[in-house]
């Protein structure tokens, strides 16, 4: 589904070059829930931004569903993002002037899809994620967990190849965090969704099938869940402690 090969990215400041991603390669299968973890400055968010083509990378290839997306013209890339990528951000990125239902419909509005199809899809997603009772409310009237479940539903509107989530539980309390993770698990189980999540939260990551750990812009280790969720979280915490950062037990 997603294949990243020999990805390199650096930033230039004056005469100095700072490498951020150093020859990163990995593959995510359809229906997998994969997290990226690592200390601050390890390249997690830069990796996500390169995959979404929000920022250019220096070299390497990014393929999604066997299509190389690294050299698409900007107009084609914008359409590709809307139709085939779903995004979930830490700060929700909901439009305050639209209701929950209207926010969820937005990707299909942009894609100019038929209204009956759009509304039926949105209603089904609201039912799936337990937010049908707040469909006509505005973002200011709902909780953080409800906002993030709304964002997950919106991300799934066009049945994307993959959902890219950037610290989706970062601003949430433990109850809301669990509700968002449950939404991802429902999307995976019931819609065969593929999810790629950047997180510092070992609790959230422990629900994933696999975790890619970055250090200094390189893949330090890949961990697959073999036993219970709690055992997997303990394993993640051990690795992150060795690296010296960004393992949140809360």
PDB file of C-alpha atoms in Angstrom:
ATOM      1  CA  UNK A   1       0.000   0.000   0.000  1.00  0.00           C
ATOM      2  CA  UNK A   2       2.584   2.575   1.126  1.00  0.00           C
ATOM      3  CA  UNK A   3       6.203   2.057   0.130  1.00  0.00           C
ATOM      4  CA  UNK A   4       8.935   4.491   1.146  1.00  0.00           C
ATOM      5  CA  UNK A   5      12.354   3.822  -0.374  1.00  0.00           C
ATOM      6  CA  UNK A   6      15.687   5.483   0.510  1.00  0.00           C
ATOM      7  CA  UNK A   7      14.022   8.713   1.612  1.00  0.00           C
ATOM      8  CA  UNK A   8      16.379  11.574   2.440  1.00  0.00           C
ATOM      9  CA  UNK A   9      15.552  15.077   3.634  1.00  0.00           C
ATOM     10  CA  UNK A  10      17.796  17.864   4.903  1.00  0.00           C
ATOM     11  CA  UNK A  11      17.449  21.547   5.742  1.00  0.00           C
ATOM     12  CA  UNK A  12      19.869  24.273   4.742  1.00  0.00           C
ATOM     13  CA  UNK A  13      20.759  27.170   7.053  1.00  0.00           C
ATOM     14  CA  UNK A  14      23.342  29.431   5.500  1.00  0.00           C
ATOM     15  CA  UNK A  15      26.264  27.200   4.599  1.00  0.00           C
ATOM     16  CA  UNK A  16      25.222  24.469   7.011  1.00  0.00           C
ATOM     17  CA  UNK A  17      23.198  21.389   6.025  1.00  0.00           C
ATOM     18  CA  UNK A  18      21.181  19.541   8.657  1.00  0.00           C
ATOM     19  CA  UNK A  19      20.128  16.021   7.627  1.00  0.00           C
ATOM     20  CA  UNK A  20      16.714  15.120   9.078  1.00  0.00           C
ATOM     21  CA  UNK A  21      15.860  11.864   7.274  1.00  0.00           C
ATOM     22  CA  UNK A  22      18.718   9.551   6.338  1.00  0.00           C
ATOM     23  CA  UNK A  23      17.886   6.801   3.840  1.00  0.00           C
ATOM     24  CA  UNK A  24      14.550   5.768   5.393  1.00  0.00           C
ATOM     25  CA  UNK A  25      12.815   2.727   3.853  1.00  0.00           C
ATOM     26  CA  UNK A  26       9.710   0.802   4.968  1.00  0.00           C
ATOM     27  CA  UNK A  27       6.508  -0.755   3.628  1.00  0.00           C
ATOM     28  CA  UNK A  28       2.971  -0.652   5.061  1.00  0.00           C
ATOM     29  CA  UNK A  29       0.411  -3.232   3.973  1.00  0.00           C
ATOM     30  CA  UNK A  30      -3.279  -2.591   3.307  1.00  0.00           C
ATOM     31  CA  UNK A  31      -5.255  -2.646   6.562  1.00  0.00           C
ATOM     32  CA  UNK A  32      -2.241  -2.166   8.841  1.00  0.00           C
ATOM     33  CA  UNK A  33      -2.236   0.263  11.775  1.00  0.00           C
ATOM     34  CA  UNK A  34       1.358   1.486  12.085  1.00  0.00           C
ATOM     35  CA  UNK A  35       2.864   4.115  14.381  1.00  0.00           C
ATOM     36  CA  UNK A  36       6.099   6.086  14.196  1.00  0.00           C
ATOM     37  CA  UNK A  37       7.796   6.971  17.472  1.00  0.00           C
ATOM     38  CA  UNK A  38      11.124   8.410  18.539  1.00  0.00           C
ATOM     39  CA  UNK A  39      12.756  11.205  20.533  1.00  0.00           C
ATOM     40  CA  UNK A  40      12.116  14.843  19.686  1.00  0.00           C
ATOM     41  CA  UNK A  41      14.080  15.761  16.563  1.00  0.00           C
ATOM     42  CA  UNK A  42      14.195  12.199  15.255  1.00  0.00           C
ATOM     43  CA  UNK A  43      12.315  13.158  12.070  1.00  0.00           C
ATOM     44  CA  UNK A  44       8.797  11.836  12.803  1.00  0.00           C
ATOM     45  CA  UNK A  45       6.781  14.837  11.603  1.00  0.00           C
ATOM     46  CA  UNK A  46       9.156  15.527   8.722  1.00  0.00           C
ATOM     47  CA  UNK A  47       8.604  11.959   7.535  1.00  0.00           C
ATOM     48  CA  UNK A  48       4.824  12.406   7.643  1.00  0.00           C
ATOM     49  CA  UNK A  49       5.056  15.742   5.801  1.00  0.00           C
ATOM     50  CA  UNK A  50       7.223  14.185   3.091  1.00  0.00           C
ATOM     51  CA  UNK A  51       4.797  11.287   2.618  1.00  0.00           C
ATOM     52  CA  UNK A  52       1.890  13.706   2.254  1.00  0.00           C
ATOM     53  CA  UNK A  53       4.049  15.823  -0.093  1.00  0.00           C
ATOM     54  CA  UNK A  54       3.437  18.934   2.008  1.00  0.00           C
ATOM     55  CA  UNK A  55       7.206  19.422   1.901  1.00  0.00           C
ATOM     56  CA  UNK A  56       9.647  18.192  -0.773  1.00  0.00           C
ATOM     57  CA  UNK A  57      12.269  15.563  -0.001  1.00  0.00           C
ATOM     58  CA  UNK A  58      15.793  15.473  -1.378  1.00  0.00           C
ATOM     59  CA  UNK A  59      15.849  11.954  -2.832  1.00  0.00           C
ATOM     60  CA  UNK A  60      14.119   8.601  -2.657  1.00  0.00           C
ATOM     61  CA  UNK A  61      10.630   7.508  -3.696  1.00  0.00           C
ATOM     62  CA  UNK A  62       7.191   7.382  -2.096  1.00  0.00           C
ATOM     63  CA  UNK A  63       4.659   5.036  -3.694  1.00  0.00           C
ATOM     64  CA  UNK A  64       1.025   4.709  -2.711  1.00  0.00           C
ATOM     65  CA  UNK A  65      -0.995   1.832  -4.119  1.00  0.00           C
ATOM     66  CA  UNK A  66       1.839   1.254  -6.637  1.00  0.00           C
ATOM     67  CA  UNK A  67       1.739   4.881  -7.830  1.00  0.00           C
ATOM     68  CA  UNK A  68       4.865   7.024  -7.424  1.00  0.00           C
ATOM     69  CA  UNK A  69       3.572  10.320  -6.020  1.00  0.00           C
ATOM     70  CA  UNK A  70       6.902  12.090  -5.636  1.00  0.00           C
ATOM     71  CA  UNK A  71       6.835  13.974  -8.934  1.00  0.00           C
ATOM     72  CA  UNK A  72       3.152  14.766  -9.454  1.00  0.00           C
ATOM     73  CA  UNK A  73       2.410  18.340 -10.602  1.00  0.00           C
ATOM     74  CA  UNK A  74       0.894  20.466  -7.816  1.00  0.00           C
ATOM     75  CA  UNK A  75      -2.620  20.477  -9.305  1.00  0.00           C
ATOM     76  CA  UNK A  76      -2.662  16.677  -9.650  1.00  0.00           C
ATOM     77  CA  UNK A  77      -1.121  16.321  -6.213  1.00  0.00           C
ATOM     78  CA  UNK A  78      -3.860  18.430  -4.579  1.00  0.00           C
ATOM     79  CA  UNK A  79      -6.547  16.268  -6.196  1.00  0.00           C
ATOM     80  CA  UNK A  80      -4.676  13.094  -5.218  1.00  0.00           C
ATOM     81  CA  UNK A  81      -4.438  14.228  -1.583  1.00  0.00           C
ATOM     82  CA  UNK A  82      -8.153  14.958  -1.376  1.00  0.00           C
ATOM     83  CA  UNK A  83      -9.247  11.696  -2.995  1.00  0.00           C
ATOM     84  CA  UNK A  84      -6.687   9.208  -1.705  1.00  0.00           C
ATOM     85  CA  UNK A  85      -5.200  10.566   1.538  1.00  0.00           C
ATOM     86  CA  UNK A  86      -7.040  11.140   4.798  1.00  0.00           C
ATOM     87  CA  UNK A  87      -5.589  13.499   7.410  1.00  0.00           C
ATOM     88  CA  UNK A  88      -6.077  13.672  11.172  1.00  0.00           C
ATOM     89  CA  UNK A  89      -4.230  16.444  13.013  1.00  0.00           C
ATOM     90  CA  UNK A  90      -3.498  17.153  16.665  1.00  0.00           C
ATOM     91  CA  UNK A  91      -5.500  20.399  16.564  1.00  0.00           C
ATOM     92  CA  UNK A  92      -8.455  18.801  14.717  1.00  0.00           C
ATOM     93  CA  UNK A  93      -8.532  21.342  11.817  1.00  0.00           C
ATOM     94  CA  UNK A  94     -12.331  21.519  11.841  1.00  0.00           C
ATOM     95  CA  UNK A  95     -14.015  24.602  10.366  1.00  0.00           C
ATOM     96  CA  UNK A  96     -15.778  26.481  13.165  1.00  0.00           C
ATOM     97  CA  UNK A  97     -18.507  27.830  10.891  1.00  0.00           C
ATOM     98  CA  UNK A  98     -19.611  24.359   9.745  1.00  0.00           C
ATOM     99  CA  UNK A  99     -21.550  21.749  11.702  1.00  0.00           C
ATOM    100  CA  UNK A 100     -20.049  18.356  12.496  1.00  0.00           C
ATOM    101  CA  UNK A 101     -21.994  16.872   9.584  1.00  0.00           C
ATOM    102  CA  UNK A 102     -20.839  19.598   7.177  1.00  0.00           C
ATOM    103  CA  UNK A 103     -17.215  19.206   8.282  1.00  0.00           C
ATOM    104  CA  UNK A 104     -17.387  15.479   7.596  1.00  0.00           C
ATOM    105  CA  UNK A 105     -18.883  16.093   4.131  1.00  0.00           C
ATOM    106  CA  UNK A 106     -16.151  18.540   3.139  1.00  0.00           C
ATOM    107  CA  UNK A 107     -13.806  16.154   1.218  1.00  0.00           C
ATOM    108  CA  UNK A 108     -16.683  15.078  -1.037  1.00  0.00           C
ATOM    109  CA  UNK A 109     -17.837  18.685  -1.460  1.00  0.00           C
ATOM    110  CA  UNK A 110     -14.335  19.513  -2.728  1.00  0.00           C
ATOM    111  CA  UNK A 111     -14.446  16.455  -4.999  1.00  0.00           C
ATOM    112  CA  UNK A 112     -17.868  17.575  -6.309  1.00  0.00           C
ATOM    113  CA  UNK A 113     -19.534  14.263  -5.454  1.00  0.00           C
ATOM    114  CA  UNK A 114     -23.356  13.865  -5.692  1.00  0.00           C
ATOM    115  CA  UNK A 115     -25.152  15.192  -2.606  1.00  0.00           C
ATOM    116  CA  UNK A 116     -27.250  12.047  -1.857  1.00  0.00           C
ATOM    117  CA  UNK A 117     -24.107   9.858  -1.939  1.00  0.00           C
ATOM    118  CA  UNK A 118     -22.243  12.393   0.195  1.00  0.00           C
ATOM    119  CA  UNK A 119     -24.937  12.600   2.853  1.00  0.00           C
ATOM    120  CA  UNK A 120     -25.438   8.832   3.022  1.00  0.00           C
ATOM    121  CA  UNK A 121     -21.692   8.245   3.471  1.00  0.00           C
ATOM    122  CA  UNK A 122     -21.463  10.915   6.181  1.00  0.00           C
ATOM    123  CA  UNK A 123     -24.473   9.512   8.053  1.00  0.00           C
ATOM    124  CA  UNK A 124     -22.967   6.012   7.989  1.00  0.00           C
ATOM    125  CA  UNK A 125     -19.658   7.305   9.354  1.00  0.00           C
ATOM    126  CA  UNK A 126     -21.417   9.261  12.112  1.00  0.00           C
ATOM    127  CA  UNK A 127     -23.232   6.093  13.149  1.00  0.00           C
ATOM    128  CA  UNK A 128     -20.007   4.056  13.018  1.00  0.00           C
ATOM    129  CA  UNK A 129     -18.164   6.459  15.320  1.00  0.00           C
ATOM    130  CA  UNK A 130     -21.080   7.198  17.660  1.00  0.00           C
ATOM    131  CA  UNK A 131     -21.405  10.877  16.818  1.00  0.00           C
ATOM    132  CA  UNK A 132     -24.823  10.889  15.167  1.00  0.00           C
ATOM    133  CA  UNK A 133     -26.305  12.822  18.121  1.00  0.00           C
ATOM    134  CA  UNK A 134     -23.930  15.750  17.587  1.00  0.00           C
ATOM    135  CA  UNK A 135     -24.164  15.967  13.779  1.00  0.00           C
ATOM    136  CA  UNK A 136     -25.859  19.378  13.850  1.00  0.00           C
ATOM    137  CA  UNK A 137     -23.609  20.867  16.527  1.00  0.00           C
ATOM    138  CA  UNK A 138     -20.646  23.132  15.835  1.00  0.00           C
ATOM    139  CA  UNK A 139     -17.040  22.361  16.860  1.00  0.00           C
ATOM    140  CA  UNK A 140     -17.197  24.859  19.750  1.00  0.00           C
ATOM    141  CA  UNK A 141     -20.091  22.867  21.242  1.00  0.00           C
ATOM    142  CA  UNK A 142     -18.426  19.439  21.413  1.00  0.00           C
ATOM    143  CA  UNK A 143     -15.588  17.819  23.378  1.00  0.00           C
ATOM    144  CA  UNK A 144     -12.035  17.203  22.195  1.00  0.00           C
ATOM    145  CA  UNK A 145     -12.699  13.494  21.762  1.00  0.00           C
ATOM    146  CA  UNK A 146     -15.816  14.217  19.707  1.00  0.00           C
ATOM    147  CA  UNK A 147     -13.853  16.684  17.572  1.00  0.00           C
ATOM    148  CA  UNK A 148     -11.199  14.085  16.855  1.00  0.00           C
ATOM    149  CA  UNK A 149     -13.765  11.378  16.028  1.00  0.00           C
ATOM    150  CA  UNK A 150     -15.316  13.905  13.655  1.00  0.00           C
ATOM    151  CA  UNK A 151     -11.885  14.401  12.095  1.00  0.00           C
ATOM    152  CA  UNK A 152     -11.445  10.615  11.700  1.00  0.00           C
ATOM    153  CA  UNK A 153     -14.857  10.363  10.021  1.00  0.00           C
ATOM    154  CA  UNK A 154     -13.957  13.240   7.686  1.00  0.00           C
ATOM    155  CA  UNK A 155     -10.653  11.543   6.823  1.00  0.00           C
ATOM    156  CA  UNK A 156     -12.563   8.438   5.702  1.00  0.00           C
ATOM    157  CA  UNK A 157     -15.153  10.197   3.519  1.00  0.00           C
ATOM    158  CA  UNK A 158     -13.418   9.421   0.222  1.00  0.00           C
ATOM    159  CA  UNK A 159     -12.312   5.906   1.281  1.00  0.00           C
ATOM    160  CA  UNK A 160      -8.640   6.938   1.101  1.00  0.00           C
ATOM    161  CA  UNK A 161      -5.742   4.598   0.489  1.00  0.00           C
ATOM    162  CA  UNK A 162      -4.270   5.634   3.841  1.00  0.00           C
ATOM    163  CA  UNK A 163      -4.975   7.866   6.843  1.00  0.00           C
ATOM    164  CA  UNK A 164      -2.030  10.001   7.966  1.00  0.00           C
ATOM    165  CA  UNK A 165      -2.401  11.007  11.619  1.00  0.00           C
ATOM    166  CA  UNK A 166      -0.087  13.546  13.277  1.00  0.00           C
ATOM    167  CA  UNK A 167      -0.191  13.274  17.107  1.00  0.00           C
ATOM    168  CA  UNK A 168      -3.981  12.667  17.023  1.00  0.00           C
ATOM    169  CA  UNK A 169      -4.207  12.116  20.805  1.00  0.00           C
ATOM    170  CA  UNK A 170      -1.749  14.841  21.787  1.00  0.00           C
ATOM    171  CA  UNK A 171      -4.306  17.341  23.148  1.00  0.00           C
ATOM    172  CA  UNK A 172      -6.727  14.837  24.686  1.00  0.00           C
ATOM    173  CA  UNK A 173      -7.373  13.430  28.139  1.00  0.00           C
ATOM    174  CA  UNK A 174      -7.155   9.662  28.662  1.00  0.00           C
ATOM    175  CA  UNK A 175     -10.884   9.031  28.063  1.00  0.00           C
ATOM    176  CA  UNK A 176     -10.923  11.039  24.831  1.00  0.00           C
ATOM    177  CA  UNK A 177      -7.647   9.424  23.748  1.00  0.00           C
ATOM    178  CA  UNK A 178      -9.202   5.954  24.080  1.00  0.00           C
ATOM    179  CA  UNK A 179     -12.266   7.088  22.099  1.00  0.00           C
ATOM    180  CA  UNK A 180     -10.048   8.240  19.232  1.00  0.00           C
ATOM    181  CA  UNK A 181      -7.977   5.040  19.236  1.00  0.00           C
ATOM    182  CA  UNK A 182     -11.241   3.054  19.245  1.00  0.00           C
ATOM    183  CA  UNK A 183     -12.308   5.060  16.173  1.00  0.00           C
ATOM    184  CA  UNK A 184      -9.089   4.085  14.379  1.00  0.00           C
ATOM    185  CA  UNK A 185      -9.561   0.433  15.355  1.00  0.00           C
ATOM    186  CA  UNK A 186     -13.161   0.529  14.093  1.00  0.00           C
ATOM    187  CA  UNK A 187     -11.978   2.030  10.805  1.00  0.00           C
ATOM    188  CA  UNK A 188      -9.359  -0.719  10.504  1.00  0.00           C
ATOM    189  CA  UNK A 189     -11.731  -3.562  11.410  1.00  0.00           C
ATOM    190  CA  UNK A 190     -14.889  -2.453   9.617  1.00  0.00           C
ATOM    191  CA  UNK A 191     -13.460  -0.520   6.650  1.00  0.00           C
ATOM    192  CA  UNK A 192     -10.055  -2.200   6.261  1.00  0.00           C
ATOM    193  CA  UNK A 193      -8.511   1.261   6.658  1.00  0.00           C
ATOM    194  CA  UNK A 194      -4.729   1.690   6.572  1.00  0.00           C
ATOM    195  CA  UNK A 195      -3.464   4.075   9.261  1.00  0.00           C
ATOM    196  CA  UNK A 196      -0.019   5.639   9.676  1.00  0.00           C
ATOM    197  CA  UNK A 197       0.256   7.567  12.945  1.00  0.00           C
ATOM    198  CA  UNK A 198       3.020   9.756  14.324  1.00  0.00           C
ATOM    199  CA  UNK A 199       2.854   9.765  18.116  1.00  0.00           C
ATOM    200  CA  UNK A 200       4.902  10.234  21.277  1.00  0.00           C
ATOM    201  CA  UNK A 201       2.233   8.372  23.271  1.00  0.00           C
ATOM    202  CA  UNK A 202       3.212   4.760  24.013  1.00  0.00           C
ATOM    203  CA  UNK A 203      -0.358   4.016  25.167  1.00  0.00           C
ATOM    204  CA  UNK A 204      -1.802   4.999  21.786  1.00  0.00           C
ATOM    205  CA  UNK A 205       1.003   3.204  19.931  1.00  0.00           C
ATOM    206  CA  UNK A 206       0.393  -0.014  21.888  1.00  0.00           C
ATOM    207  CA  UNK A 207      -2.861  -0.523  19.962  1.00  0.00           C
ATOM    208  CA  UNK A 208      -0.978  -0.610  16.649  1.00  0.00           C
ATOM    209  CA  UNK A 209       0.097  -3.688  14.719  1.00  0.00           C
ATOM    210  CA  UNK A 210       3.618  -2.346  14.348  1.00  0.00           C
ATOM    211  CA  UNK A 211       5.742   0.566  15.525  1.00  0.00           C
ATOM    212  CA  UNK A 212       8.651   2.094  13.607  1.00  0.00           C
ATOM    213  CA  UNK A 213      11.119   3.765  15.976  1.00  0.00           C
ATOM    214  CA  UNK A 214      13.231   6.594  14.538  1.00  0.00           C
ATOM    215  CA  UNK A 215      16.501   7.902  15.917  1.00  0.00           C
ATOM    216  CA  UNK A 216      18.494  10.712  14.314  1.00  0.00           C
ATOM    217  CA  UNK A 217      16.516  10.412  11.087  1.00  0.00           C
ATOM    218  CA  UNK A 218      17.053   6.674  10.671  1.00  0.00           C
ATOM    219  CA  UNK A 219      14.978   3.623  11.493  1.00  0.00           C
ATOM    220  CA  UNK A 220      16.409   2.425  14.786  1.00  0.00           C
ATOM    221  CA  UNK A 221      14.050  -0.512  15.242  1.00  0.00           C
ATOM    222  CA  UNK A 222      10.717  -1.966  14.108  1.00  0.00           C
ATOM    223  CA  UNK A 223       8.521  -3.634  16.726  1.00  0.00           C
ATOM    224  CA  UNK A 224       5.528  -5.874  16.013  1.00  0.00           C
ATOM    225  CA  UNK A 225       2.860  -6.663  18.589  1.00  0.00           C
ATOM    226  CA  UNK A 226       3.147 -10.337  19.497  1.00  0.00           C
ATOM    227  CA  UNK A 227       1.481 -10.603  22.911  1.00  0.00           C
ATOM    228  CA  UNK A 228      -0.958  -8.422  24.830  1.00  0.00           C
ATOM    229  CA  UNK A 229      -1.347  -4.681  24.396  1.00  0.00           C
ATOM    230  CA  UNK A 230       0.167  -4.076  27.849  1.00  0.00           C
ATOM    231  CA  UNK A 231       3.206  -6.204  27.029  1.00  0.00           C
ATOM    232  CA  UNK A 232       3.654  -4.303  23.778  1.00  0.00           C
ATOM    233  CA  UNK A 233       3.474  -0.958  25.603  1.00  0.00           C
ATOM    234  CA  UNK A 234       6.099  -2.132  28.107  1.00  0.00           C
ATOM    235  CA  UNK A 235       8.322  -3.173  25.196  1.00  0.00           C
ATOM    236  CA  UNK A 236       7.889   0.245  23.563  1.00  0.00           C
ATOM    237  CA  UNK A 237       8.663   2.049  26.805  1.00  0.00           C
ATOM    238  CA  UNK A 238      11.851   0.030  27.254  1.00  0.00           C
ATOM    239  CA  UNK A 239      13.066   0.961  23.777  1.00  0.00           C
ATOM    240  CA  UNK A 240      12.165   4.639  24.223  1.00  0.00           C
ATOM    241  CA  UNK A 241      13.880   4.800  27.596  1.00  0.00           C
ATOM    242  CA  UNK A 242      17.039   3.471  25.993  1.00  0.00           C
ATOM    243  CA  UNK A 243      16.794   6.241  23.402  1.00  0.00           C
ATOM    244  CA  UNK A 244      16.133   8.810  26.097  1.00  0.00           C
ATOM    245  CA  UNK A 245      12.814  10.333  25.223  1.00  0.00           C
ATOM    246  CA  UNK A 246       9.228  10.728  24.089  1.00  0.00           C
ATOM    247  CA  UNK A 247       7.579   7.762  25.733  1.00  0.00           C
ATOM    248  CA  UNK A 248       4.432   9.034  27.446  1.00  0.00           C
ATOM    249  CA  UNK A 249       2.933   6.522  29.845  1.00  0.00           C
ATOM    250  CA  UNK A 250      -0.199   8.587  30.498  1.00  0.00           C
TER     251      UNK A 250
END
